[in-house]
Amino acid sequence: MERSFLMVKPDGVARGLVGEVISRVERRGLKIVAMKMLRIDRELAERHYGEHRDKPFFQGLISYITSGPVVAMVVEGKEAVKVLRAMIGATNPMEAQPGTIRGDFALDVGRNVVHASDSQESAEREISLFFDESEIVSYSSAGETWVYEE
Ligand code: DAT
Ligand code: MG
């Protein structure tokens, strides 16, 4: 099974959308194997978004992501990276399809409610930025019997 990193951003937490996001993940059959609420500091923000350091929106992005608590998760499942990217929708919510999290709950690229890793390499990097391996749990879920054919 593949792992991805999913995060409800400060706007999502402030707007009371944590349960909505978690609920969608659970209903899809994905398994949450780690979760915590935290306030991201500047150093962690700059590491997490390091690939965007030279972009014009970088400072705004860092201010936004450090502006309030986030809920960070490790999510496990078949092709979890691809599935979560499809579930969150396009980066710019104006282009995100209805039915996606951004397409249902956001309008502004600078307030797009959620983050999900864009590749397996990003997922590994982001998970290790936010979680110790000891914080990631192992348990059996209904998925093992009812979500996957085998
Ligand atoms: P994603 O969050 O879909 O992986 P990304 O990695 O390209 O998108 O960018 C990270 C975040 O930066 C994104 O969620 C919102 C912000 N961002 C991206 N492009 C932007 C732009 N053109 N203007 C303002 N903010 C932008
Ligand atoms: Mg990204």
Coordinates of C-alpha atoms and ligand atoms in Angstrom, one line a residue:
M1 CA 0.0 0.0 0.0
E2 CA 1.1 3.5 -0.8
R3 CA 1.3 6.4 1.7
S4 CA 0.6 10.1 1.0
F5 CA 0.7 13.2 3.1
L6 CA -2.6 15.2 3.5
M7 CA -3.1 18.4 5.3
V8 CA -6.1 20.6 6.1
K9 CA -4.7 24.1 5.8
P10 CA -5.4 27.0 8.3
D11 CA -8.5 28.2 6.3
G12 CA -9.9 24.7 6.3
V13 CA -9.5 24.4 10.1
A14 CA -10.8 27.9 10.7
R15 CA -13.9 27.2 8.5
G16 CA -14.7 23.9 10.3
L17 CA -13.9 21.7 7.3
V18 CA -11.6 19.2 9.2
G19 CA -14.4 16.7 9.7
E20 CA -15.6 17.1 6.1
V21 CA -12.1 16.3 4.8
I22 CA -11.5 13.4 7.1
S23 CA -15.0 12.0 6.3
R24 CA -14.3 12.0 2.5
V25 CA -11.0 10.2 3.1
E26 CA -12.7 7.6 5.3
R27 CA -15.6 7.1 2.9
R28 CA -13.3 6.6 0.0
G29 CA -11.8 3.6 1.8
L30 CA -8.5 5.2 2.5
K31 CA -6.9 4.6 5.9
I32 CA -5.6 7.3 8.1
V33 CA -2.5 6.0 9.8
A34 CA -1.3 9.2 11.5
M35 CA -2.9 12.6 12.4
K36 CA -2.1 15.7 14.4
M37 CA -3.1 19.3 14.7
L38 CA -0.2 21.7 14.9
R39 CA 0.8 25.3 14.2
I40 CA 3.5 25.2 11.4
D41 CA 6.5 27.5 12.2
R42 CA 8.3 29.4 9.5
E43 CA 11.2 27.0 9.2
L44 CA 8.9 24.0 8.6
A45 CA 6.8 26.0 6.2
E46 CA 9.9 27.0 4.1
R47 CA 11.1 23.4 4.1
H48 CA 7.6 22.0 3.1
Y49 CA 7.2 24.5 0.3
G50 CA 11.0 24.6 -0.6
E51 CA 10.3 23.9 -4.3
H52 CA 8.4 27.2 -4.5
R53 CA 11.1 29.4 -2.9
D54 CA 11.6 31.5 -6.0
K55 CA 8.0 31.9 -6.9
P56 CA 6.3 35.3 -6.5
F57 CA 3.6 33.9 -4.3
F58 CA 6.1 32.3 -1.9
Q59 CA 5.9 34.8 1.0
G60 CA 2.2 34.9 0.8
L61 CA 2.1 31.1 0.9
I62 CA 4.3 31.0 4.0
S63 CA 2.3 33.6 5.8
Y64 CA -0.9 31.7 5.0
I65 CA 0.3 28.3 6.0
T66 CA 1.7 29.6 9.3
S67 CA -1.3 31.8 10.1
G68 CA -3.2 29.2 12.2
P69 CA -3.4 25.5 13.1
V70 CA -3.4 22.8 10.4
V71 CA -4.3 19.2 10.6
A72 CA -1.7 16.9 9.1
M73 CA -2.3 13.3 8.2
V74 CA -0.6 10.2 6.7
V75 CA -3.1 8.4 4.5
E76 CA -2.6 4.9 3.2
G77 CA -4.2 3.0 0.4
K78 CA -3.9 1.7 -3.2
E79 CA -2.3 4.5 -5.2
A80 CA -3.0 6.9 -2.4
V81 CA -1.0 9.8 -3.9
K82 CA -2.9 9.8 -7.2
V83 CA -6.3 9.2 -5.5
L84 CA -5.8 12.0 -3.0
R85 CA -4.7 14.5 -5.7
A86 CA -7.9 13.6 -7.6
M87 CA -10.0 14.1 -4.5
I88 CA -8.5 17.5 -3.7
G89 CA -8.9 18.9 -7.2
A90 CA -6.9 21.5 -9.2
T91 CA -4.5 23.8 -7.4
N92 CA -6.6 26.8 -8.5
P93 CA -10.1 26.2 -7.1
M94 CA -11.6 28.1 -9.9
E95 CA -10.6 25.2 -12.1
A96 CA -11.3 22.5 -9.6
Q97 CA -14.2 20.2 -10.6
P98 CA -17.3 20.1 -8.4
G99 CA -17.1 17.0 -6.2
T100 CA -13.5 17.7 -5.3
I101 CA -12.6 19.3 -2.0
R102 CA -11.3 22.5 -3.6
G103 CA -14.1 22.4 -6.2
D104 CA -16.7 22.2 -3.4
F105 CA -15.2 24.5 -0.7
A106 CA -12.8 27.0 -2.2
L107 CA -12.5 29.9 -4.7
D108 CA -9.0 31.4 -4.3
V109 CA -5.7 29.7 -5.1
G110 CA -4.3 31.3 -2.0
R111 CA -7.0 29.8 0.2
N112 CA -7.4 26.3 -1.2
V113 CA -8.2 24.4 2.0
V114 CA -6.0 21.3 1.6
H115 CA -2.6 20.0 0.6
A116 CA -1.8 16.6 -0.8
S117 CA 1.6 15.2 -2.0
D118 CA 2.1 15.3 -5.7
S119 CA 4.3 12.2 -6.1
Q120 CA 5.6 9.3 -4.0
E121 CA 8.9 11.1 -3.5
S122 CA 7.1 14.2 -2.2
A123 CA 5.0 12.0 0.0
E124 CA 8.0 10.4 1.6
R125 CA 9.7 13.8 2.1
E126 CA 6.6 15.5 3.5
I127 CA 5.7 12.6 5.8
S128 CA 9.2 12.7 7.3
L129 CA 9.0 16.5 7.8
F130 CA 5.8 16.2 9.8
F131 CA 5.9 12.8 11.5
D132 CA 8.3 10.5 13.3
E133 CA 8.0 6.9 12.1
S134 CA 6.9 6.1 15.7
E135 CA 3.8 8.4 15.2
I136 CA 2.6 6.3 12.3
V137 CA 0.3 3.5 13.5
S138 CA -0.5 0.1 12.1
Y139 CA -4.0 -1.4 12.4
S140 CA -6.4 -3.4 10.4
S141 CA -9.3 -1.6 8.7
A142 CA -12.4 -2.7 6.8
G143 CA -10.5 -1.9 3.7
E144 CA -8.6 -5.1 4.0
T145 CA -11.8 -7.1 3.6
W146 CA -14.3 -4.9 1.8
V147 CA -12.6 -2.1 -0.1
Y148 CA -10.1 -4.1 -2.1
E149 CA -10.9 -7.3 -4.1
E150 CA -7.6 -8.8 -2.9
Ligands
DAT1 P1 -0.7 22.1 -5.0 O1 -1.1 22.7 -3.6 O2 -1.9 21.8 -5.7 O3 0.3 21.0 -4.9 P2 1.5 23.7 -5.9 O4 2.4 22.8 -5.2 O5 1.8 24.1 -7.3 O6 0.0 23.3 -5.8 O7 1.5 25.1 -5.0 C1 1.5 25.1 -3.6 C2 0.6 26.1 -3.1 O8 1.0 27.4 -3.5 C3 -0.9 26.0 -3.7 O9 -1.7 25.1 -3.0 C4 -1.3 27.4 -3.6 C5 -0.1 28.2 -3.8 N1 0.0 28.7 -5.2 C6 0.4 27.9 -6.3 N2 0.3 28.6 -7.4 C7 0.0 29.8 -7.1 C8 -0.3 31.0 -7.8 N3 -0.1 31.1 -9.1 N4 -0.6 32.1 -7.1 C9 -0.8 32.1 -5.7 N5 -0.6 31.0 -5.0 C10 -0.2 29.9 -5.6
MG2 MG 2.2 20.9 -4.4

